XYZ file of C-alpha atoms in Angstrom:
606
model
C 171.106 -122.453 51.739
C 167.842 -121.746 50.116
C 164.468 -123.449 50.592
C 163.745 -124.703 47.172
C 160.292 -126.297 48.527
C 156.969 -125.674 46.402
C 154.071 -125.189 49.402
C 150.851 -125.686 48.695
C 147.591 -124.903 50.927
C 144.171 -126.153 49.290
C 140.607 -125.404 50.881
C 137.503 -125.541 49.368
C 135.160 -122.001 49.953
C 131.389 -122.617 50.675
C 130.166 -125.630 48.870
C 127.759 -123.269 46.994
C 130.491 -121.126 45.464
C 132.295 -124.268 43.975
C 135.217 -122.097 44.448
C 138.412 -123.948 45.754
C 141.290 -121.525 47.422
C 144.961 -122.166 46.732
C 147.717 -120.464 47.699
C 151.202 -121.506 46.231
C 154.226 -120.287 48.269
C 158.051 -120.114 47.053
C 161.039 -119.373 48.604
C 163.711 -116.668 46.879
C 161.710 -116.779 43.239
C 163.573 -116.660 39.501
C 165.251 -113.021 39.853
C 163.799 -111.907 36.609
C 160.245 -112.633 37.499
C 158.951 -116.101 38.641
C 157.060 -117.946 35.746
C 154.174 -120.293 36.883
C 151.357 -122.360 34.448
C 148.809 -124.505 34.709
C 148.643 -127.685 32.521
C 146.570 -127.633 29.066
C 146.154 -131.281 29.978
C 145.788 -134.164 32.052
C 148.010 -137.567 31.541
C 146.280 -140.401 30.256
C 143.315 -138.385 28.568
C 144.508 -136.713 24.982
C 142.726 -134.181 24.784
C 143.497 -129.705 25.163
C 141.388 -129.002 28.207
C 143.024 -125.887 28.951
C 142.444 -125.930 32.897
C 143.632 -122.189 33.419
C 140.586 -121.216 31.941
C 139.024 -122.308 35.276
C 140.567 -119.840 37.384
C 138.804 -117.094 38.574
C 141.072 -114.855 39.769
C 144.808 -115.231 40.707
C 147.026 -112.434 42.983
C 150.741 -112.381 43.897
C 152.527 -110.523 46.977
C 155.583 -110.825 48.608
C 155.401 -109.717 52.934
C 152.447 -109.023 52.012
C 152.731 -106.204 49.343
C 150.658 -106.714 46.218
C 152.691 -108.199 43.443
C 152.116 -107.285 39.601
C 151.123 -110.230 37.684
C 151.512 -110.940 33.663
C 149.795 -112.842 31.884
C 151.904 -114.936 28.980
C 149.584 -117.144 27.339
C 146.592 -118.813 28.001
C 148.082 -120.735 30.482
C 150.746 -119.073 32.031
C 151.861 -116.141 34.516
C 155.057 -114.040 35.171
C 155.546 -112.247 38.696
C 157.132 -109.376 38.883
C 160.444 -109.821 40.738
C 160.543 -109.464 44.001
C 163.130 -109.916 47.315
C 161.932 -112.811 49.917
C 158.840 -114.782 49.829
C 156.271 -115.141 46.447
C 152.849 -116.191 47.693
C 150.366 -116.487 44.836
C 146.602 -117.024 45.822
C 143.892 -118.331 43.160
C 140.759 -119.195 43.615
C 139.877 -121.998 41.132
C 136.052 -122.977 39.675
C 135.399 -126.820 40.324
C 132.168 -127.776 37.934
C 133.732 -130.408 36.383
C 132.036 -134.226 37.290
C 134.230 -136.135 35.216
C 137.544 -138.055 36.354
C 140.186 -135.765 34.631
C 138.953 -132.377 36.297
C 137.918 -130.078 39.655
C 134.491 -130.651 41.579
C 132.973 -129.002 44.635
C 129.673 -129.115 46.023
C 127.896 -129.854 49.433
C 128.471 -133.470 48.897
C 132.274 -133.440 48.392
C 135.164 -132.451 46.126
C 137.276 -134.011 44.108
C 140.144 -132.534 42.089
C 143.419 -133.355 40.078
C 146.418 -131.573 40.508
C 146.578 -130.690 37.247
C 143.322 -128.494 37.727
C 144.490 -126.702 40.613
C 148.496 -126.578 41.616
C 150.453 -124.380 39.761
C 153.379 -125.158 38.469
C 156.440 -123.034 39.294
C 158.796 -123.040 36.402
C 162.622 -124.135 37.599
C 161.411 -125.984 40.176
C 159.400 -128.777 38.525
C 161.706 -131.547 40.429
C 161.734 -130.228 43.752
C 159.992 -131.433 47.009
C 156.211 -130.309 46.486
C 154.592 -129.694 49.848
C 151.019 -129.596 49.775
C 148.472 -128.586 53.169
C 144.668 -129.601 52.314
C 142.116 -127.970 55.102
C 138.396 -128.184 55.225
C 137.545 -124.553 55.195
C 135.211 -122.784 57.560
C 132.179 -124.392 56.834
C 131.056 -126.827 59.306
C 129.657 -129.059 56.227
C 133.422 -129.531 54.876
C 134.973 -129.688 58.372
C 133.059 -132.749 58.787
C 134.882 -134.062 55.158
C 137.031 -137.103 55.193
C 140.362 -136.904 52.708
C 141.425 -139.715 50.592
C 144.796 -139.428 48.322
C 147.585 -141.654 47.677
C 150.246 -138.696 47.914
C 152.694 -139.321 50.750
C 150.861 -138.342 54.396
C 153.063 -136.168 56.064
C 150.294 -134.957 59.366
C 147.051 -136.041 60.457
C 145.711 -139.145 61.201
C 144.118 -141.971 57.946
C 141.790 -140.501 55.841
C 142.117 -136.474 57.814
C 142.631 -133.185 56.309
C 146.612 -132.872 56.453
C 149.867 -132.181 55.440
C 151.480 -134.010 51.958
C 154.157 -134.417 50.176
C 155.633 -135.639 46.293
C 158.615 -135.451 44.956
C 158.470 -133.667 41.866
C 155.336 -132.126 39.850
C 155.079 -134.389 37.892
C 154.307 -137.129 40.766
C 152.158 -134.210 42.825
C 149.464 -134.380 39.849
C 149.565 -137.824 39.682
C 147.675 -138.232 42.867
C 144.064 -136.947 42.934
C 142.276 -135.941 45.762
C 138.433 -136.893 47.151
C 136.759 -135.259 50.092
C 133.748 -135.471 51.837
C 131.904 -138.545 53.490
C 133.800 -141.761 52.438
C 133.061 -145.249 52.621
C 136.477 -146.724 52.783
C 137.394 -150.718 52.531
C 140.580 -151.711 52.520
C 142.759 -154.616 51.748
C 145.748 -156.312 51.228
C 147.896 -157.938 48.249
C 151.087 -159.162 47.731
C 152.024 -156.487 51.210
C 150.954 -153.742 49.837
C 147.412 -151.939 51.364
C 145.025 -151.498 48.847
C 141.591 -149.183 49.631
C 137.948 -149.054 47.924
C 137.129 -146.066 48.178
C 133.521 -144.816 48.110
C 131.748 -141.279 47.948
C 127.769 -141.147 47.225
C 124.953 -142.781 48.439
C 125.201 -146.403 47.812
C 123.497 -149.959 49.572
C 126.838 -151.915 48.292
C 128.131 -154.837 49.948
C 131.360 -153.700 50.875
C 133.092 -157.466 51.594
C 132.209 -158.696 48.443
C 133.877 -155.631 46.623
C 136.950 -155.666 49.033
C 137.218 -159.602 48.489
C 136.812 -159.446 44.406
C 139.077 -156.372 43.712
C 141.336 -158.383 45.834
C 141.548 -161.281 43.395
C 141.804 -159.013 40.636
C 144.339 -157.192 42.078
C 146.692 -160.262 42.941
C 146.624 -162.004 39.729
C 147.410 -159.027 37.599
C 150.302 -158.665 40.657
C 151.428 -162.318 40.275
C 151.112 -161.680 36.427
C 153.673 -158.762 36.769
C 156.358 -161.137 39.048
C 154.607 -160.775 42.078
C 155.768 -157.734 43.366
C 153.410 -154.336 43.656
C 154.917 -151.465 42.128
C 153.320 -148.980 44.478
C 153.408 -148.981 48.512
C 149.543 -148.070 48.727
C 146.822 -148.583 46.041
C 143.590 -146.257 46.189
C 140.640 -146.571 44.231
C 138.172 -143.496 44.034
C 135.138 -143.915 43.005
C 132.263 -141.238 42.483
C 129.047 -142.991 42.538
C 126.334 -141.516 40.586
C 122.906 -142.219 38.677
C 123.774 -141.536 34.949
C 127.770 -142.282 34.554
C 130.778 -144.101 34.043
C 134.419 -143.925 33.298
C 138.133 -144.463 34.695
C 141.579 -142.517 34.444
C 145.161 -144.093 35.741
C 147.632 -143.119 38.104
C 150.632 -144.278 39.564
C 149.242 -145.430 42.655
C 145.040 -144.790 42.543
C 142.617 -144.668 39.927
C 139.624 -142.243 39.363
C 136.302 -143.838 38.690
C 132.878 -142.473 38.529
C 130.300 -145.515 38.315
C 126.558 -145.850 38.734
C 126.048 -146.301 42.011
C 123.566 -149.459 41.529
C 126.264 -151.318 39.372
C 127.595 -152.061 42.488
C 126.993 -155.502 44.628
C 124.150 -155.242 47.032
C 124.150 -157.357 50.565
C 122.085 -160.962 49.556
C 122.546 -160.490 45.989
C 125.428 -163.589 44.906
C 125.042 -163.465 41.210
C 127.377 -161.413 39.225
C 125.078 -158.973 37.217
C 126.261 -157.310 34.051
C 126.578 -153.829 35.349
C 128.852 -155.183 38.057
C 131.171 -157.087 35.697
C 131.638 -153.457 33.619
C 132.485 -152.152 36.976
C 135.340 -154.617 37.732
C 136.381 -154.512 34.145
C 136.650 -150.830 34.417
C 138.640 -151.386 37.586
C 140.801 -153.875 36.186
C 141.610 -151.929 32.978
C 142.706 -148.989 35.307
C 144.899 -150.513 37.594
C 146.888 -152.523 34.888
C 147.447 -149.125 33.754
C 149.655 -149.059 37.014
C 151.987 -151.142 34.865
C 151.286 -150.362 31.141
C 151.259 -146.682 30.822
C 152.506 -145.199 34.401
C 155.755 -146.767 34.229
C 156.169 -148.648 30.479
C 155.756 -145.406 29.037
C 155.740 -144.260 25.418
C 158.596 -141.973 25.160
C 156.640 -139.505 23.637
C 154.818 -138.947 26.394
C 157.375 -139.143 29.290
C 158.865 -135.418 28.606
C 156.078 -134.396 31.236
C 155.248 -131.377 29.327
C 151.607 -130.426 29.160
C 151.224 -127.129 27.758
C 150.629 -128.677 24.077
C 149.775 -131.683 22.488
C 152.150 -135.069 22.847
C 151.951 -137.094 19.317
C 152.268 -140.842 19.663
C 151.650 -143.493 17.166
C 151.739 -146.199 20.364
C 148.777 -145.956 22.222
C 147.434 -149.326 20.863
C 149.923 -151.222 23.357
C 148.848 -149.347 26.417
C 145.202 -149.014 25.871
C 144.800 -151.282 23.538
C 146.641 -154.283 24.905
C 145.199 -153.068 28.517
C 141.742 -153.380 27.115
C 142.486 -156.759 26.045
C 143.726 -158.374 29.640
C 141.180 -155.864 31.636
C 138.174 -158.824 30.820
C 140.917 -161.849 30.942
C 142.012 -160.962 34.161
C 138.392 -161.063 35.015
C 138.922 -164.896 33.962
C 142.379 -165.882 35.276
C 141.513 -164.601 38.493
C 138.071 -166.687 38.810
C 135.866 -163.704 39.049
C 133.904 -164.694 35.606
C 133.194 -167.856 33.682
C 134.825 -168.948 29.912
C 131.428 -168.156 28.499
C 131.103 -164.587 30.132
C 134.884 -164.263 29.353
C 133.831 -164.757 25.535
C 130.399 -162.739 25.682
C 132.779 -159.881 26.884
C 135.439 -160.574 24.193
C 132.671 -160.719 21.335
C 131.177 -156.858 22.806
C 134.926 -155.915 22.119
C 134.869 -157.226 18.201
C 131.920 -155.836 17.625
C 133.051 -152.388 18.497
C 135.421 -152.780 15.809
C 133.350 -154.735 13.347
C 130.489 -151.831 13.657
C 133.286 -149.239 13.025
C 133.142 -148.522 8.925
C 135.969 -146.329 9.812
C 138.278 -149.027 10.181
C 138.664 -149.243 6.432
C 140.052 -145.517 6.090
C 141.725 -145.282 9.693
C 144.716 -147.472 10.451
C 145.139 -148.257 14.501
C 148.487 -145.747 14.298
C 146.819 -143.160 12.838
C 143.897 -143.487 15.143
C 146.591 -143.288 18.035
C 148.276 -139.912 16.658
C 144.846 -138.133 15.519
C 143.523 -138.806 19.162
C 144.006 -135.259 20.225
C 141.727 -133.969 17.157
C 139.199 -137.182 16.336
C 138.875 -140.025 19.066
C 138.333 -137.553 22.283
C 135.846 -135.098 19.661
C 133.527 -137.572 18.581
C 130.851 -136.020 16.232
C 128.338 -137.483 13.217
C 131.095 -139.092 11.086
C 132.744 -140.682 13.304
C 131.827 -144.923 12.929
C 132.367 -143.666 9.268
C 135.684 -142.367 9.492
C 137.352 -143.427 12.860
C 138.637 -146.751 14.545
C 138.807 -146.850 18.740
C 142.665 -147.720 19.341
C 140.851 -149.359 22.509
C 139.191 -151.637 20.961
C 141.087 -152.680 17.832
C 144.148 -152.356 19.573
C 142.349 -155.135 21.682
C 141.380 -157.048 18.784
C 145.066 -156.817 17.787
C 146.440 -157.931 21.088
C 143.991 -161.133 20.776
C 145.482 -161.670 17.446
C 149.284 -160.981 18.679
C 148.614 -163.901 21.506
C 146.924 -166.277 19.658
C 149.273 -166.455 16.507
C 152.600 -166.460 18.989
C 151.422 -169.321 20.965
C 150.424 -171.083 17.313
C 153.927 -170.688 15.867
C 155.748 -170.998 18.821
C 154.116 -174.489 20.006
C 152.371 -172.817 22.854
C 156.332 -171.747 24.578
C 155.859 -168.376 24.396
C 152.880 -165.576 24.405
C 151.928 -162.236 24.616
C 152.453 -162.678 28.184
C 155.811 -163.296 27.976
C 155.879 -160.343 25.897
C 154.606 -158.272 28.499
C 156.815 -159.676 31.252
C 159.871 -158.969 29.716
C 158.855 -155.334 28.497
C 157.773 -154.766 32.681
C 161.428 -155.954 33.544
C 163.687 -154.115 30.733
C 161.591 -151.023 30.400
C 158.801 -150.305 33.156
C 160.385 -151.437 36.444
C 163.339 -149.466 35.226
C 161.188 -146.711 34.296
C 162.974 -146.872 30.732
C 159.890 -145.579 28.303
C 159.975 -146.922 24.929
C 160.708 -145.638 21.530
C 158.360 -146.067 18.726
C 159.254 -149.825 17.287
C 160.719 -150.705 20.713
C 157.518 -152.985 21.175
C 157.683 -154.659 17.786
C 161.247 -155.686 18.488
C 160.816 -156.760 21.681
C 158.158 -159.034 20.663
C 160.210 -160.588 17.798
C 163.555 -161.543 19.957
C 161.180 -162.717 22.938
C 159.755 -164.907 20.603
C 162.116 -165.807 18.123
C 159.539 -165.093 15.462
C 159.437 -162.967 12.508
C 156.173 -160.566 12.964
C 157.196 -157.588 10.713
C 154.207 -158.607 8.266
C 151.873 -159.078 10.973
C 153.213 -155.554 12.430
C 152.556 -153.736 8.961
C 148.989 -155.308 8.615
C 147.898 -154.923 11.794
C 149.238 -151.410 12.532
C 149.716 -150.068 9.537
C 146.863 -150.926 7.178
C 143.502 -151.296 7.422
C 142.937 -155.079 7.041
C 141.724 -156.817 10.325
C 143.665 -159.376 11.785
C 142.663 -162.843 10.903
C 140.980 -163.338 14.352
C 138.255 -165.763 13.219
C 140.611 -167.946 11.926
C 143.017 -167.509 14.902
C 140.332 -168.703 17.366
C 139.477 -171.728 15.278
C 142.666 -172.996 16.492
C 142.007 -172.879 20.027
C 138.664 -174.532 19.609
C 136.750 -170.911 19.963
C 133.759 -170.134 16.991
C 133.656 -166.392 15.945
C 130.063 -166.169 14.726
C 129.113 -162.593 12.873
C 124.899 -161.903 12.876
C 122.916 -158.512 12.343
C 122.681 -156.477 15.384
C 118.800 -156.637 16.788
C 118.553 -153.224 17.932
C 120.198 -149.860 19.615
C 120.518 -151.288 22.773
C 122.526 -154.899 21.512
C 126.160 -154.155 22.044
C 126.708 -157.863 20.809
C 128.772 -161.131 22.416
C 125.779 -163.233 22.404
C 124.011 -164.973 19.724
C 120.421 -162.991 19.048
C 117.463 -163.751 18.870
C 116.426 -163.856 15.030
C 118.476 -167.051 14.516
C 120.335 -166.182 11.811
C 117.357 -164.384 9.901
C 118.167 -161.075 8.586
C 116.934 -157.567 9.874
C 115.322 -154.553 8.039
C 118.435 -151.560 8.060
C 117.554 -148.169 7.552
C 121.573 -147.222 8.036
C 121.217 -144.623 10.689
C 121.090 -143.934 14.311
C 119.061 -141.960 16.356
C 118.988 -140.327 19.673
C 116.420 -138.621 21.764
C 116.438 -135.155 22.070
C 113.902 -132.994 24.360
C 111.535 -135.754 23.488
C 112.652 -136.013 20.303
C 113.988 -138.002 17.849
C 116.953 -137.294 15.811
C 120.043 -138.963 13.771
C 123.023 -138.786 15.019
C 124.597 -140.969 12.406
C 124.003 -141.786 9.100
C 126.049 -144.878 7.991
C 128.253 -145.173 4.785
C 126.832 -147.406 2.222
C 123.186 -147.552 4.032
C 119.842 -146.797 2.763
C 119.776 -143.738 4.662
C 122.881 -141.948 2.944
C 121.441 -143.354 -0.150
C 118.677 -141.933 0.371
C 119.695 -137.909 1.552
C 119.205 -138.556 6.023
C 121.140 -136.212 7.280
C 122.516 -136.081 10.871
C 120.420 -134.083 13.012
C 117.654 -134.654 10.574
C 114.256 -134.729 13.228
C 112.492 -138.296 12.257
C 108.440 -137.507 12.638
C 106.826 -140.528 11.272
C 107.069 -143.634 8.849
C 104.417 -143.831 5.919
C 102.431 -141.405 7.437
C 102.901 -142.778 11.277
C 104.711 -140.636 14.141
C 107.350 -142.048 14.689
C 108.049 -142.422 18.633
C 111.596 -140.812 20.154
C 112.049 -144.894 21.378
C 109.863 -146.641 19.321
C 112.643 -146.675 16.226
C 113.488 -149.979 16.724
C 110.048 -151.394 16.698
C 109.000 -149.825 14.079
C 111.955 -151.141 11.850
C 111.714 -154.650 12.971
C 108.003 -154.480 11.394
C 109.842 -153.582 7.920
C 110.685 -155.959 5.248
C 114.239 -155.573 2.957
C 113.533 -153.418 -0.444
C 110.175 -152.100 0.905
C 110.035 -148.335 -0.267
C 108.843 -146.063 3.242
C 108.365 -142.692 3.401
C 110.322 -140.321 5.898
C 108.994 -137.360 6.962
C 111.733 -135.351 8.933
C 112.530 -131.810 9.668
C 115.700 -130.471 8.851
C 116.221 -127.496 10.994
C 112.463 -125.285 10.204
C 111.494 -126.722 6.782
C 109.386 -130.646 6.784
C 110.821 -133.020 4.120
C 109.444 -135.994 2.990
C 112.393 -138.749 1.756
C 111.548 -141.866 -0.133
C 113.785 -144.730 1.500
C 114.389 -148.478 0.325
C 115.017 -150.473 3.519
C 118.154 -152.774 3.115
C 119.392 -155.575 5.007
C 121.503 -155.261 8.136
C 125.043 -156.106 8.130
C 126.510 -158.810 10.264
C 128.613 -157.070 12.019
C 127.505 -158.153 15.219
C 130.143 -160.772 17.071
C 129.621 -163.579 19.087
C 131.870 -166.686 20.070
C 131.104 -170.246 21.024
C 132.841 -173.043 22.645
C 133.687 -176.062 20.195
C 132.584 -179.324 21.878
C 135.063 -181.611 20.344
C 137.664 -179.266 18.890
C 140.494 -182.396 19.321
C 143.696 -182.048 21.616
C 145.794 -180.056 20.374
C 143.100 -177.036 19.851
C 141.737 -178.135 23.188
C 144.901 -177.779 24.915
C 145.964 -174.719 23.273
C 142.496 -173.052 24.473
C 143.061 -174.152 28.317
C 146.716 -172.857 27.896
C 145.331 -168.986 26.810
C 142.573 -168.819 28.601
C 143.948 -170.529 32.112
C 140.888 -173.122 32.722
C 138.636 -175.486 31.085
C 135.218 -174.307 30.212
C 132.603 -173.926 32.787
């Protein structure tokens, strides 16, 4: 009987070459010439990233005879056939920083599978065996190994020997190396790790103690019981970035390394908050996308695009319980709960494009519009994030209204875990919408068709009122004022000139010119260089200043390049819009709305 076994080995060359080696051996290969690929993308980010285009090289022998190689596509490979034992050798370039790629240099590596591990046609379900050494430098040899794929050799957190079950589960586990800070903990039975590469000062109890909490009510929230044996998260600390991507069993986060918690420091800062939001929001994912899966993407074929119209409900309903877990689980207050929940409206209420983009369509077109972002975009796009968020708000609130307060979107979500995810059932488009309407015995086909399907937003303001809570719209007071809080102008409106800007080499320049705003009125263009205002440089920062000094109607005069020629634009400032959000707490909102706000949010205020 034949070995069917996929074997991996993985090294990483001299730091300096950012070159990681991998062989992939296979026992008695397709007779007619064994077909392998690499992925054109990476689960959970929609976007054609075309990995193969990261290989340098790639060879193919059999006892040790040079083997001819073919390439198909951009992607894929064809051996020549051959008797006995394929071994196919590539060395792969890691450059990549972010979550959803490769990275080598002296300070560590970090890769997904779906960067570097072939994938052997014919054999996609088959044991994957996979042997990660440091290399012969003595830097690497010194490297610590952290992955949530099955330990096979080697002692906790050593180079070793690993194993999935399929390929589909071998890329679902990335891989860190290098010199780890590593604090681990426990919930519900199941060992859970912080995992840390970069300099940092943080204070490692408080993190372990926090992602704890967070970790056990979104547990208990599920029915108590983990869905993975071992938890991992991985995060890259750096100076200049954030962001998250899901797995099965470990998330990949890069964060700025002073967002963390130092020793002596007791008060939960802002940047720490995004950090455990970002966590949160990643390992709910362990639920709501990893195993209640959109059956469009559970074919586990990445050579081309995957068209869904669903990813509302699992980034869009994640996004809306990342910050409430926050809540439920006592890490933030009802007021920081709400200054996070108005930052989410405003997102949508400062997207124009909400009026021409409905949240399915903003799903589907993700491959071609939400992951290529360019000048249009708050013009002609909606974030399935956070409307999908805004919709999920509006899904909970009006179910708990009509139903009395029996029933609510986490019931929803309790009873799509048990029928679909825990039996690892994925779910047709319109599988959600009926679920919701026979777990709640309500009719929600027009709130479906508005909310999904049209570009009216839902009727949160109103929605809130009944639970006591004050949506409050205002202008926003500058670049930098993401909203959830209520200003400083008190209500007093704010010279617009309908663009934004960003610095550039020192420079300033607009990156978006706004529909309907002075600026488009006017002729700004994106990329137009802004050097002064009547006559006065204008400063790459000093934009905002500058405008606040402005009255509404004044006529200014622009002087901008566009590309080599100086133009001078007559512009008539207008009025912001208020489309800045920010909630407050009714004092006396009565019993009924008072009760109904305790029951959502899961404590009084304070």
């Amino acid at each position: 009987m034949s070995d069917s076994t996929v074997t991996y080995h993985l090294r990483p060359r001299a730091p300096g070459t950012r070159i990681l080696e991998v062989a992939c051996k296979l026992h008695d290969p397709e007779r007619e010439g064994q077909v392998v690929s690499l992925p054109a993308w990476i689960p959970g980010s929609y976007l054609i990233r075309d990995f193969a285009r990261h290989v340098v090289s790639m060879e193919a022998s059999c006892n040790g005879e040079p083997v001819a190689l073919r390439k198909l596509d951009k992607s894929t490979w064809r051996a020549a056939p051959v008797e006995g034992e394929l071994m196919l050798r590539a060395e792969i370039y890691a450059s990549d920083l972010s979550v959803r790629g490769a990275h080598l240099d002296a300070s560590g590596a970090f890769f997904n599978g779906s960067s570097v591990f072939l994938k052997v046609h014919g054999r996609e379900d088959v044991r994957h065996l996979v042997h990660l050494s440091p290399g012969e430098e003595a830097t690497t040899a010194a490297w610590q190994v952290a992955t949530s794929m099955t330990r096979l050799t080697g002692a906790a957190w050593e180079f070793g020997a690993f194993e999935a079950g399929s390929y589909a589960e071998l890329i679902d586990h990335p891989v860190m190396m290098g010199p780890l800070t590593v604090t681990e903990f426990e919930v519900a039975g199941v060992p859970h790790a912080l995992v840390l590469a970069g300099r940092h000062d943080a204070d490692l109890s408080r993190l372990g103690t926090d992602l704890g909490r967070l970790c056990a009510w979104q547990v208990g929230f599920f029915g108590g019981s983990a869905p993975m044996d071992r938890y991992l998260f991985l995060v890259r600390l750096t100076g200049d970035a954030v962001g998250g991507l899901e797995h099965r069993a470990s998330s990949a986060l890069v964060c700025h390394r002073n967002h963390l918690p130092r020793r002596g420091q007791p008060a939960m800062s802002r940047d720490y908050r995004g950090f455990l939001g970002l966590a949160s929001h990643e390992y709910f994912h362990a639920w709501n996308v990893k195993r209640i899966r959109p059956a469009e993407l559970a074919s586990g074929s990445l050579d081309r695009e995957a068209y869904t119209r669903q990813l509302w409900i699992f980034e869009g309903i994640t996004s809306y319980y990342d910050d409430l877990a926050l809540l439920r689980s006592g890490l933030v207050s009802t007021e920081t709960y709400l200054e996070l929940l108005g930052r989410t409206l405003t997102a949508v209420y400062r997207a124009g494009g909400r009026r021409r983009q409905t949240l399915e369509e903003a799903s589907f077109d993700a491959w071609i519009k939400f992951y290529r972002p360019d000048e249009n975009t708050p013009n002609a796009q909606v974030s399935y994030y956070a409307k999908g968020a805004m919709v999920a708000l509006a899904l909970d609130l009006e179910v708990r209204l009509r139903t009395g307060g029996r029933v609510s979107l986490d019931d929803i979500m309790r009873v799509l875990w048990e029928n679909h995810g825990r039996r690892e059932l994925s779910i047709q488009e319109g599988t959600f919408e009926e679920l919701a309407a026979e777990v709640t015995g309500l009719d929600l086909t027009e709130f479906f068709r508005t909310s999904l399907r049209s570009t009216v937003d839902p009727p949160v303001g109103i929605l809130l009122a009944q639970f006591g809570i004050r949506l409050q719209l205002r202008c926003a007071e500058g670049a930098a004022d993401a909203g959830g809080t209520a200003g400083q102008r008190a209500g007093r409106p704010r010279p617009w000139l309908g663009l934004r800007t960003r610095t550039v080499s020192g420079r300033c320049r607009v990156s978006h010119v706004l529909d309907g705003g002075p600026a488009q009125a006017a002729g700004v263009m994106a990329d137009d260089e802004l050097v002064a205002l009547n006559g006065v440089r204008l400063e790459a920062d000093g934009v905002d200043s500058v405008t606040d000094l402005l009255t509404t109607g004044q006529a200014v005069e622009l002087h901008v390049f566009r590309r080599d020629e100086l133009l001078q634009i007559r512009l008539q400032v207008g009025d912001a819009p208020k489309d800045t959000c920010y909630l407050t707490i009714e004092a006396d909102p009565g019993e009924p709305a008072l009760g109904r706000r305790q029951a959502w949010l899961g404590a009084p205020p304070g």
